[in-house]
């Protein structure tokens, strides 16, 4: 009897497990985000599903078949204006087979994937609809439907300045990246309704406005509205815009609400310089998993970049990143408390560009109620932006890119360079720095009151203007 009872009990367990596997997942809600070149639909699910996607023409439609799912929400509150979607409808083909049809005003290229639960989200099905011709005229608004203020359309990017710079020389281009966005809200604030993604976009737009007011400079926004961009694509956008500098704007969060202060980070090829830096890097690098970048392997990308980090171009980029980062941090310290008084280094994925100096600016702790209120203030956003612009200008006045307006001013004796500075990065020696700047090693020692050639990572060196003499 005991053996029989065990078999019966085992059979009951198997039946329960099978029922759980076969139970349909609910589609609890649907969210929509519009980016400049694509539209994202996110289906929030109560459990995992299988799905397939195919296209139909005449008229253009996308069909999504979801196996093991039933609809527990409505589509009539999606904000469809400024998207190629004219309507969304559904039918339950079987009790556990859902078909969703997306009616379109223009053909699109779909990409879909599922995401496992992550932080504040459960299971999700993500369908990205990529515009086939990004340069085509704007899509006509969809027929009037009931909408909710769920996903505002992307704001148009501020156009580049049209005034040509003197001598026909090019502007210095600064790519301004507003952290997070869309499906990825970033850090949450104790202030109701405040998310990191909104704060960073507001500061990024103010920073763009102030940079564009400077002759010889142009700022380009990486993210212009509330939508998700994978981390790797952010640096690709910066590169396509011809960026001379990449500035990523963020707002910290910490387990302790008392934590406060601004920080600036550059990439470390050996890991973080502190436990705080390591914790922040791990948190920020989860953005692709939270927002959903498809089949992204963060580990694979790190291995791919391992060789690049050894390249001399990365060494030069890291040095410039530390240099501009220290200048920005110094000026930020004049208008807001600092969490760290030197540039921290950590493995932020968004900073891994071998050819563009890159810094990540943590403007304050959004998890701190006092700082959260300051970060939401337009006057504080303006002051923060002014401090960042001042540091960026100082760096480029001392290191004007070839062919730029500032380089033209320098070459014609119209630019007061002031003292040059160099922030020591990993793997550099005093002799290599002297050779890079074409100054005598003895002059470099003298300018920095060095008794030996020993230098430390993060140390700021003054570069003398003395011409290169015979090396002692």
Tab-separated table of C-alpha atoms in Angstrom:
chain	number	residue	atom	x	y	z
A	1	UNK	CA	0.000	0.000	0.000
A	2	UNK	CA	2.800	2.372	0.851
A	3	UNK	CA	4.417	1.886	-2.568
A	4	UNK	CA	1.073	2.344	-4.305
A	5	UNK	CA	0.390	5.504	-2.318
A	6	UNK	CA	3.760	6.861	-3.304
A	7	UNK	CA	3.045	6.210	-6.963
A	8	UNK	CA	-0.336	7.937	-6.638
A	9	UNK	CA	1.249	10.926	-4.902
A	10	UNK	CA	3.975	11.058	-7.549
A	11	UNK	CA	1.338	10.966	-10.269
A	12	UNK	CA	-0.526	13.853	-8.662
A	13	UNK	CA	2.690	15.915	-8.566
A	14	UNK	CA	3.346	15.195	-12.234
A	15	UNK	CA	-0.226	16.153	-13.121
A	16	UNK	CA	0.092	19.439	-11.238
A	17	UNK	CA	3.434	20.172	-12.923
A	18	UNK	CA	1.963	19.382	-16.341
A	19	UNK	CA	-1.003	21.641	-15.648
A	20	UNK	CA	1.358	24.470	-14.731
A	21	UNK	CA	3.352	23.961	-17.922
A	22	UNK	CA	0.208	23.894	-20.052
A	23	UNK	CA	-1.506	26.788	-18.285
A	24	UNK	CA	-1.880	29.796	-20.528
A	25	UNK	CA	0.008	32.976	-19.683
A	26	UNK	CA	-1.978	36.183	-19.472
A	27	UNK	CA	-1.055	39.175	-21.601
A	28	UNK	CA	-1.507	41.623	-18.741
A	29	UNK	CA	-0.674	44.886	-20.502
A	30	UNK	CA	0.805	46.285	-23.694
A	31	UNK	CA	3.109	49.306	-23.897
A	32	UNK	CA	4.342	51.237	-26.916
A	33	UNK	CA	7.483	53.327	-27.443
A	34	UNK	CA	8.389	55.364	-30.520
A	35	UNK	CA	12.043	55.943	-31.484
A	36	UNK	CA	13.338	57.882	-34.504
A	37	UNK	CA	13.680	54.748	-36.643
A	38	UNK	CA	11.487	52.122	-34.999
A	39	UNK	CA	8.402	51.435	-32.908
A	40	UNK	CA	8.539	49.048	-29.957
A	41	UNK	CA	5.603	47.050	-28.582
A	42	UNK	CA	6.078	45.349	-25.219
A	43	UNK	CA	3.635	42.661	-24.075
A	44	UNK	CA	3.789	42.102	-20.303
A	45	UNK	CA	3.107	38.446	-19.527
A	46	UNK	CA	2.288	36.385	-16.472
A	47	UNK	CA	4.575	33.581	-17.665
A	48	UNK	CA	6.713	32.330	-20.568
A	49	UNK	CA	5.252	31.856	-24.071
A	50	UNK	CA	6.204	30.677	-27.548
A	51	UNK	CA	5.566	33.033	-30.447
A	52	UNK	CA	6.021	33.602	-34.162
A	53	UNK	CA	5.837	36.746	-36.297
A	54	UNK	CA	5.156	37.164	-40.013
A	55	UNK	CA	4.236	39.985	-42.375
A	56	UNK	CA	1.366	40.416	-44.833
A	57	UNK	CA	0.928	42.977	-47.596
A	58	UNK	CA	-1.948	44.662	-49.454
A	59	UNK	CA	-2.645	46.001	-46.902
A	60	UNK	CA	0.519	45.952	-44.775
A	61	UNK	CA	0.113	43.973	-41.561
A	62	UNK	CA	2.190	42.240	-38.903
A	63	UNK	CA	0.765	39.033	-37.439
A	64	UNK	CA	1.949	37.793	-34.033
A	65	UNK	CA	0.885	34.299	-32.994
A	66	UNK	CA	1.431	33.632	-29.281
A	67	UNK	CA	1.131	30.022	-28.147
A	68	UNK	CA	0.163	29.444	-24.546
A	69	UNK	CA	-1.358	32.887	-24.019
A	70	UNK	CA	-4.694	34.616	-23.595
A	71	UNK	CA	-5.493	38.308	-23.663
A	72	UNK	CA	-6.272	39.994	-20.341
A	73	UNK	CA	-6.010	43.627	-21.450
A	74	UNK	CA	-7.173	46.019	-24.180
A	75	UNK	CA	-5.316	47.724	-27.020
A	76	UNK	CA	-7.506	50.814	-27.350
A	77	UNK	CA	-5.388	52.944	-25.009
A	78	UNK	CA	-2.155	52.712	-27.013
A	79	UNK	CA	-0.894	56.078	-28.290
A	80	UNK	CA	-0.492	55.304	-32.004
A	81	UNK	CA	0.113	58.809	-33.382
A	82	UNK	CA	3.501	59.354	-35.056
A	83	UNK	CA	3.884	55.598	-35.589
A	84	UNK	CA	3.290	53.382	-38.649
A	85	UNK	CA	0.600	51.523	-36.650
A	86	UNK	CA	-3.001	52.374	-37.546
A	87	UNK	CA	-4.629	49.772	-35.320
A	88	UNK	CA	-4.085	46.680	-33.175
A	89	UNK	CA	-6.634	43.854	-32.993
A	90	UNK	CA	-6.658	40.332	-31.641
A	91	UNK	CA	-8.484	37.016	-31.679
A	92	UNK	CA	-8.309	33.933	-29.493
A	93	UNK	CA	-7.759	31.203	-32.093
A	94	UNK	CA	-7.921	28.584	-29.332
A	95	UNK	CA	-8.254	28.878	-25.551
A	96	UNK	CA	-4.466	29.117	-25.294
A	97	UNK	CA	-3.500	30.467	-28.733
A	98	UNK	CA	-3.632	34.239	-29.228
A	99	UNK	CA	-3.296	36.027	-32.572
A	100	UNK	CA	-2.490	39.761	-32.627
A	101	UNK	CA	-2.727	41.687	-35.907
A	102	UNK	CA	-1.020	45.065	-36.288
A	103	UNK	CA	-2.411	47.184	-39.121
A	104	UNK	CA	0.160	49.460	-40.752
A	105	UNK	CA	0.273	52.612	-42.853
A	106	UNK	CA	3.703	51.657	-44.268
A	107	UNK	CA	5.792	48.478	-44.492
A	108	UNK	CA	8.158	47.753	-41.587
A	109	UNK	CA	10.775	45.146	-40.739
A	110	UNK	CA	9.864	43.252	-37.539
A	111	UNK	CA	12.194	41.799	-34.936
A	112	UNK	CA	10.877	39.965	-31.886
A	113	UNK	CA	12.220	38.261	-28.795
A	114	UNK	CA	11.160	37.271	-25.279
A	115	UNK	CA	12.720	38.421	-22.025
A	116	UNK	CA	12.860	36.611	-18.704
A	117	UNK	CA	11.906	38.462	-15.492
A	118	UNK	CA	14.373	41.196	-14.568
A	119	UNK	CA	14.144	43.649	-11.662
A	120	UNK	CA	10.751	45.416	-11.843
A	121	UNK	CA	9.588	43.471	-14.920
A	122	UNK	CA	8.163	39.986	-15.341
A	123	UNK	CA	8.121	37.913	-18.541
A	124	UNK	CA	7.900	40.060	-21.681
A	125	UNK	CA	7.440	39.664	-25.419
A	126	UNK	CA	9.112	42.503	-27.328
A	127	UNK	CA	8.273	43.303	-30.964
A	128	UNK	CA	10.357	45.987	-32.674
A	129	UNK	CA	9.040	47.407	-35.962
A	130	UNK	CA	11.876	49.076	-37.880
A	131	UNK	CA	11.034	51.741	-40.447
A	132	UNK	CA	12.204	50.591	-43.860
A	133	UNK	CA	13.066	54.093	-45.063
A	134	UNK	CA	14.152	56.375	-42.205
A	135	UNK	CA	14.579	59.257	-44.671
A	136	UNK	CA	10.999	59.099	-45.903
A	137	UNK	CA	8.482	61.862	-45.080
A	138	UNK	CA	6.875	61.740	-41.654
A	139	UNK	CA	4.173	59.119	-41.241
A	140	UNK	CA	0.659	60.501	-41.309
A	141	UNK	CA	-1.103	60.304	-37.937
A	142	UNK	CA	-3.254	57.268	-37.359
A	143	UNK	CA	-7.026	57.443	-37.333
A	144	UNK	CA	-8.337	58.882	-34.063
A	145	UNK	CA	-8.385	56.351	-31.261
A	146	UNK	CA	-8.701	56.544	-27.507
A	147	UNK	CA	-5.214	57.250	-26.188
A	148	UNK	CA	-3.481	57.569	-22.863
A	149	UNK	CA	-0.317	59.575	-22.070
A	150	UNK	CA	1.734	56.397	-21.963
A	151	UNK	CA	4.566	56.848	-24.445
A	152	UNK	CA	5.051	60.405	-25.706
A	153	UNK	CA	6.428	60.741	-29.194
A	154	UNK	CA	10.126	61.420	-29.494
A	155	UNK	CA	10.894	65.107	-29.410
A	156	UNK	CA	12.626	66.409	-32.529
A	157	UNK	CA	16.340	66.776	-32.096
A	158	UNK	CA	17.672	70.312	-31.949
A	159	UNK	CA	19.203	70.902	-35.399
A	160	UNK	CA	22.926	71.622	-35.666
A	161	UNK	CA	23.948	75.250	-35.800
A	162	UNK	CA	23.872	76.534	-39.366
A	163	UNK	CA	26.304	79.414	-38.886
A	164	UNK	CA	29.623	78.413	-40.499
A	165	UNK	CA	32.668	78.798	-38.288
A	166	UNK	CA	35.468	81.160	-39.269
A	167	UNK	CA	37.915	79.905	-41.849
A	168	UNK	CA	35.586	77.068	-42.811
A	169	UNK	CA	36.917	74.926	-39.968
A	170	UNK	CA	34.747	72.247	-38.475
A	171	UNK	CA	32.954	72.287	-35.151
A	172	UNK	CA	34.055	70.086	-32.284
A	173	UNK	CA	31.251	67.530	-31.919
A	174	UNK	CA	30.143	66.405	-28.461
A	175	UNK	CA	27.766	63.430	-28.342
A	176	UNK	CA	25.464	63.829	-25.325
A	177	UNK	CA	23.913	60.558	-24.193
A	178	UNK	CA	20.906	60.641	-21.874
A	179	UNK	CA	21.087	57.416	-19.879
A	180	UNK	CA	18.318	54.795	-19.946
A	181	UNK	CA	14.960	55.538	-21.639
A	182	UNK	CA	11.752	53.887	-22.744
A	183	UNK	CA	11.460	50.361	-21.402
A	184	UNK	CA	14.435	51.034	-19.097
A	185	UNK	CA	13.484	53.749	-16.551
A	186	UNK	CA	16.839	53.715	-14.789
A	187	UNK	CA	16.990	54.508	-11.087
A	188	UNK	CA	13.767	55.236	-9.225
A	189	UNK	CA	13.355	58.337	-7.107
A	190	UNK	CA	11.532	58.726	-3.792
A	191	UNK	CA	9.843	61.711	-5.468
A	192	UNK	CA	6.615	60.391	-7.009
A	193	UNK	CA	6.705	60.156	-10.799
A	194	UNK	CA	10.428	60.946	-11.099
A	195	UNK	CA	12.600	58.513	-13.060
A	196	UNK	CA	16.266	58.695	-13.958
A	197	UNK	CA	15.462	58.485	-17.685
A	198	UNK	CA	13.474	61.753	-17.537
A	199	UNK	CA	16.075	63.619	-15.470
A	200	UNK	CA	18.947	62.574	-17.736
A	201	UNK	CA	17.078	63.609	-20.893
A	202	UNK	CA	16.260	67.035	-19.435
A	203	UNK	CA	19.901	67.629	-18.461
A	204	UNK	CA	21.137	66.305	-21.822
A	205	UNK	CA	18.890	68.745	-23.724
A	206	UNK	CA	20.062	71.661	-21.571
A	207	UNK	CA	23.676	70.586	-22.075
A	208	UNK	CA	23.097	70.459	-25.839
A	209	UNK	CA	21.605	73.962	-25.798
A	210	UNK	CA	24.574	75.406	-23.915
A	211	UNK	CA	27.201	73.655	-26.056
A	212	UNK	CA	25.511	74.851	-29.250
A	213	UNK	CA	25.780	78.407	-27.935
A	214	UNK	CA	29.589	78.098	-27.943
A	215	UNK	CA	31.319	79.074	-31.176
A	216	UNK	CA	33.213	76.140	-32.664
A	217	UNK	CA	31.205	73.499	-30.816
A	218	UNK	CA	28.174	71.372	-31.716
A	219	UNK	CA	26.290	68.954	-29.485
A	220	UNK	CA	24.403	65.944	-30.834
A	221	UNK	CA	21.856	64.087	-28.701
A	222	UNK	CA	22.165	60.300	-28.777
A	223	UNK	CA	18.618	59.881	-27.408
A	224	UNK	CA	16.100	62.602	-28.293
A	225	UNK	CA	13.001	61.186	-26.578
A	226	UNK	CA	11.669	58.555	-24.220
A	227	UNK	CA	12.713	55.343	-25.965
A	228	UNK	CA	15.225	52.562	-25.444
A	229	UNK	CA	18.637	52.379	-27.144
A	230	UNK	CA	20.997	49.417	-26.514
A	231	UNK	CA	24.266	50.431	-24.890
A	232	UNK	CA	26.452	49.379	-27.801
A	233	UNK	CA	24.288	51.305	-30.284
A	234	UNK	CA	24.781	54.501	-28.267
A	235	UNK	CA	28.481	54.582	-29.072
A	236	UNK	CA	27.715	53.657	-32.691
A	237	UNK	CA	25.380	56.664	-32.953
A	238	UNK	CA	28.092	58.898	-31.504
A	239	UNK	CA	30.594	57.593	-34.036
A	240	UNK	CA	28.212	58.158	-36.955
A	241	UNK	CA	27.752	61.751	-35.803
A	242	UNK	CA	31.540	62.246	-35.886
A	243	UNK	CA	31.863	62.795	-32.140
A	244	UNK	CA	35.110	64.079	-30.667
A	245	UNK	CA	33.804	63.380	-27.155
A	246	UNK	CA	31.093	61.144	-25.697
A	247	UNK	CA	29.354	62.342	-22.513
A	248	UNK	CA	26.817	59.985	-20.906
A	249	UNK	CA	24.490	61.582	-18.354
A	250	UNK	CA	23.173	59.539	-15.413
A	251	UNK	CA	21.789	59.962	-11.888
A	252	UNK	CA	23.033	57.611	-9.187
A	253	UNK	CA	21.042	55.341	-6.934
A	254	UNK	CA	22.342	53.651	-3.807
A	255	UNK	CA	20.933	51.283	-1.178
A	256	UNK	CA	21.352	54.072	1.388
A	257	UNK	CA	19.145	57.104	0.734
A	258	UNK	CA	21.699	59.273	2.561
A	259	UNK	CA	24.299	58.821	-0.208
A	260	UNK	CA	24.862	62.069	-2.115
A	261	UNK	CA	27.190	63.871	-4.518
A	262	UNK	CA	28.189	63.921	-8.174
A	263	UNK	CA	30.820	61.687	-9.783
A	264	UNK	CA	32.612	61.319	-13.105
A	265	UNK	CA	33.707	57.970	-14.503
A	266	UNK	CA	36.079	56.863	-17.229
A	267	UNK	CA	36.682	53.325	-18.435
A	268	UNK	CA	39.029	51.056	-16.543
A	269	UNK	CA	40.736	48.246	-18.423
A	270	UNK	CA	41.576	46.513	-15.142
A	271	UNK	CA	38.266	46.809	-13.349
A	272	UNK	CA	36.809	49.288	-10.932
A	273	UNK	CA	38.890	51.514	-8.673
A	274	UNK	CA	36.475	51.115	-5.784
A	275	UNK	CA	33.634	48.909	-4.644
A	276	UNK	CA	31.217	51.768	-5.321
A	277	UNK	CA	32.443	52.075	-8.909
A	278	UNK	CA	32.164	48.317	-9.410
A	279	UNK	CA	28.600	48.235	-8.015
A	280	UNK	CA	27.521	51.122	-10.233
A	281	UNK	CA	29.074	49.595	-13.348
A	282	UNK	CA	27.278	46.307	-12.736
A	283	UNK	CA	23.987	48.142	-12.262
A	284	UNK	CA	24.323	50.314	-15.372
A	285	UNK	CA	25.456	47.405	-17.555
A	286	UNK	CA	22.158	45.646	-16.809
A	287	UNK	CA	20.332	48.229	-18.935
A	288	UNK	CA	20.394	46.020	-22.028
A	289	UNK	CA	18.778	43.218	-20.049
A	290	UNK	CA	16.180	45.511	-18.485
A	291	UNK	CA	15.309	47.404	-21.651
A	292	UNK	CA	15.664	44.388	-23.891
A	293	UNK	CA	18.230	44.419	-26.694
A	294	UNK	CA	17.318	40.982	-28.022
A	295	UNK	CA	19.860	38.191	-27.936
A	296	UNK	CA	22.600	40.265	-26.355
A	297	UNK	CA	25.514	38.522	-24.678
A	298	UNK	CA	27.312	41.000	-22.483
A	299	UNK	CA	30.084	38.512	-21.782
A	300	UNK	CA	30.746	37.979	-25.480
A	301	UNK	CA	31.055	41.706	-26.039
A	302	UNK	CA	33.530	42.054	-23.207
A	303	UNK	CA	35.703	39.299	-24.659
A	304	UNK	CA	35.507	40.886	-28.092
A	305	UNK	CA	36.713	44.185	-26.654
A	306	UNK	CA	39.492	42.648	-24.581
A	307	UNK	CA	41.891	42.848	-27.522
A	308	UNK	CA	40.824	46.375	-28.377
A	309	UNK	CA	41.625	47.539	-24.850
A	310	UNK	CA	45.276	46.641	-25.475
A	311	UNK	CA	45.452	48.849	-28.531
A	312	UNK	CA	47.369	52.116	-28.313
A	313	UNK	CA	44.340	54.044	-29.512
A	314	UNK	CA	42.470	52.905	-26.423
A	315	UNK	CA	45.372	54.011	-24.247
A	316	UNK	CA	45.234	57.484	-25.783
A	317	UNK	CA	41.441	57.567	-25.488
A	318	UNK	CA	41.603	56.562	-21.827
A	319	UNK	CA	44.150	59.260	-21.112
A	320	UNK	CA	41.986	61.920	-22.755
A	321	UNK	CA	38.915	60.579	-20.957
A	322	UNK	CA	40.624	60.928	-17.579
A	323	UNK	CA	41.843	64.406	-18.550
A	324	UNK	CA	38.479	65.804	-19.619
A	325	UNK	CA	36.765	63.928	-16.792
A	326	UNK	CA	38.935	65.588	-14.157
A	327	UNK	CA	38.237	69.036	-15.609
A	328	UNK	CA	34.489	68.397	-15.655
A	329	UNK	CA	34.563	67.033	-12.103
A	330	UNK	CA	36.532	70.041	-10.864
A	331	UNK	CA	34.000	72.504	-12.240
A	332	UNK	CA	31.015	70.437	-11.068
A	333	UNK	CA	32.467	70.564	-7.562
A	334	UNK	CA	31.932	74.319	-7.562
A	335	UNK	CA	28.154	74.057	-7.857
A	336	UNK	CA	27.275	70.707	-6.253
A	337	UNK	CA	28.786	68.358	-3.631
A	338	UNK	CA	31.031	65.608	-4.994
A	339	UNK	CA	30.747	61.949	-4.090
A	340	UNK	CA	34.350	61.366	-5.196
A	341	UNK	CA	36.980	64.055	-5.779
A	342	UNK	CA	38.823	62.192	-8.508
A	343	UNK	CA	37.664	60.507	-11.682
A	344	UNK	CA	36.633	56.949	-10.906
A	345	UNK	CA	37.272	54.119	-13.356
A	346	UNK	CA	34.932	51.204	-13.968
A	347	UNK	CA	33.845	48.829	-16.724
A	348	UNK	CA	30.840	50.763	-18.011
A	349	UNK	CA	29.932	49.268	-21.362
A	350	UNK	CA	28.792	52.622	-22.737
A	351	UNK	CA	32.366	53.960	-22.308
A	352	UNK	CA	34.030	51.207	-24.337
A	353	UNK	CA	34.759	53.169	-27.477
A	354	UNK	CA	38.402	52.781	-28.551
A	355	UNK	CA	38.486	55.934	-30.670
A	356	UNK	CA	36.299	58.454	-28.802
A	357	UNK	CA	37.232	59.868	-25.382
A	358	UNK	CA	34.246	59.003	-23.194
A	359	UNK	CA	33.051	59.979	-19.743
A	360	UNK	CA	30.007	59.060	-17.684
A	361	UNK	CA	28.685	61.873	-15.483
A	362	UNK	CA	26.647	60.854	-12.447
A	363	UNK	CA	24.904	64.165	-11.723
A	364	UNK	CA	23.824	63.192	-8.201
A	365	UNK	CA	21.951	60.549	-6.231
A	366	UNK	CA	18.339	60.399	-7.378
A	367	UNK	CA	17.764	57.985	-4.470
A	368	UNK	CA	18.492	60.883	-2.083
A	369	UNK	CA	15.266	62.919	-1.590
A	370	UNK	CA	17.107	66.265	-1.389
A	371	UNK	CA	19.235	65.618	-4.467
A	372	UNK	CA	16.235	64.210	-6.348
A	373	UNK	CA	14.407	67.519	-5.889
A	374	UNK	CA	17.493	69.459	-7.017
A	375	UNK	CA	17.898	67.267	-10.101
A	376	UNK	CA	14.305	68.034	-11.090
A	377	UNK	CA	14.974	71.784	-10.848
A	378	UNK	CA	15.569	73.647	-14.128
A	379	UNK	CA	17.983	76.064	-12.426
A	380	UNK	CA	20.094	73.207	-11.045
A	381	UNK	CA	20.064	71.453	-14.410
A	382	UNK	CA	21.341	74.657	-16.016
A	383	UNK	CA	24.085	75.050	-13.406
A	384	UNK	CA	25.181	71.422	-13.824
A	385	UNK	CA	25.265	71.833	-17.597
A	386	UNK	CA	27.341	75.038	-17.322
A	387	UNK	CA	29.925	73.259	-15.176
A	388	UNK	CA	30.170	70.363	-17.661
A	389	UNK	CA	30.483	72.751	-20.620
A	390	UNK	CA	33.236	74.713	-18.863
A	391	UNK	CA	35.246	71.555	-18.247
A	392	UNK	CA	34.755	70.340	-21.824
A	393	UNK	CA	35.787	73.718	-23.250
A	394	UNK	CA	38.905	73.806	-21.095
A	395	UNK	CA	39.927	70.357	-22.291
A	396	UNK	CA	39.494	71.166	-25.985
A	397	UNK	CA	41.183	74.548	-25.685
A	398	UNK	CA	44.239	72.653	-24.476
A	399	UNK	CA	43.746	69.749	-26.913
A	400	UNK	CA	42.001	71.092	-30.044
A	401	UNK	CA	41.256	68.355	-32.610
A	402	UNK	CA	42.969	68.748	-36.001
A	403	UNK	CA	40.893	70.712	-38.494
A	404	UNK	CA	38.670	72.244	-35.826
A	405	UNK	CA	37.923	75.925	-35.319
A	406	UNK	CA	39.845	75.868	-32.036
A	407	UNK	CA	42.882	74.348	-33.795
A	408	UNK	CA	42.658	77.132	-36.387
A	409	UNK	CA	42.604	79.734	-33.604
A	410	UNK	CA	45.622	78.117	-31.949
A	411	UNK	CA	47.605	77.898	-35.173
A	412	UNK	CA	46.944	81.567	-35.859
A	413	UNK	CA	47.947	82.678	-32.379
A	414	UNK	CA	44.394	83.605	-31.409
A	415	UNK	CA	43.835	80.975	-28.732
A	416	UNK	CA	45.282	81.310	-25.255
A	417	UNK	CA	46.117	77.701	-24.490
A	418	UNK	CA	47.053	78.066	-20.866
A	419	UNK	CA	48.803	75.219	-19.080
A	420	UNK	CA	48.382	71.764	-20.568
A	421	UNK	CA	47.494	68.891	-18.273
A	422	UNK	CA	47.729	65.122	-18.580
A	423	UNK	CA	45.971	62.595	-16.339
A	424	UNK	CA	48.067	59.447	-16.001
A	425	UNK	CA	46.333	56.261	-17.139
A	426	UNK	CA	47.253	52.622	-16.640
A	427	UNK	CA	50.427	51.465	-18.412
A	428	UNK	CA	51.937	54.931	-18.932
A	429	UNK	CA	55.405	55.993	-17.845
A	430	UNK	CA	56.874	59.463	-17.438
A	431	UNK	CA	59.177	58.856	-20.410
A	432	UNK	CA	56.267	57.863	-22.673
A	433	UNK	CA	54.294	60.964	-21.648
A	434	UNK	CA	57.306	63.200	-22.333
A	435	UNK	CA	57.676	61.621	-25.766
A	436	UNK	CA	53.977	62.024	-26.539
A	437	UNK	CA	54.006	65.766	-25.803
A	438	UNK	CA	57.471	66.319	-27.320
A	439	UNK	CA	58.981	67.768	-24.148
A	440	UNK	CA	62.212	66.930	-22.385
A	441	UNK	CA	61.935	64.382	-19.589
A	442	UNK	CA	63.879	66.736	-17.293
A	443	UNK	CA	61.467	69.589	-18.081
A	444	UNK	CA	58.506	67.349	-17.280
A	445	UNK	CA	60.075	66.406	-13.938
A	446	UNK	CA	60.802	70.046	-13.132
A	447	UNK	CA	57.297	71.297	-14.048
A	448	UNK	CA	55.777	68.793	-11.625
A	449	UNK	CA	58.445	68.942	-8.860
A	450	UNK	CA	59.123	65.218	-9.256
A	451	UNK	CA	62.147	63.722	-7.513
A	452	UNK	CA	61.902	60.517	-9.521
A	453	UNK	CA	60.136	59.110	-12.557
A	454	UNK	CA	57.523	57.297	-10.451
A	455	UNK	CA	53.939	58.359	-11.268
A	456	UNK	CA	50.521	57.051	-10.252
A	457	UNK	CA	47.372	56.264	-12.230
A	458	UNK	CA	45.003	59.241	-11.947
A	459	UNK	CA	47.819	61.703	-11.183
A	460	UNK	CA	47.512	65.041	-13.027
A	461	UNK	CA	50.752	66.254	-14.646
A	462	UNK	CA	51.421	69.776	-15.915
A	463	UNK	CA	52.918	69.668	-19.424
A	464	UNK	CA	55.515	72.431	-19.981
A	465	UNK	CA	55.736	74.296	-23.295
A	466	UNK	CA	59.491	73.706	-23.486
A	467	UNK	CA	60.580	72.342	-26.834
A	468	UNK	CA	61.962	68.828	-26.909
A	469	UNK	CA	65.596	68.758	-25.889
A	470	UNK	CA	68.112	65.915	-25.814
A	471	UNK	CA	66.746	63.247	-23.491
A	472	UNK	CA	68.865	63.029	-20.331
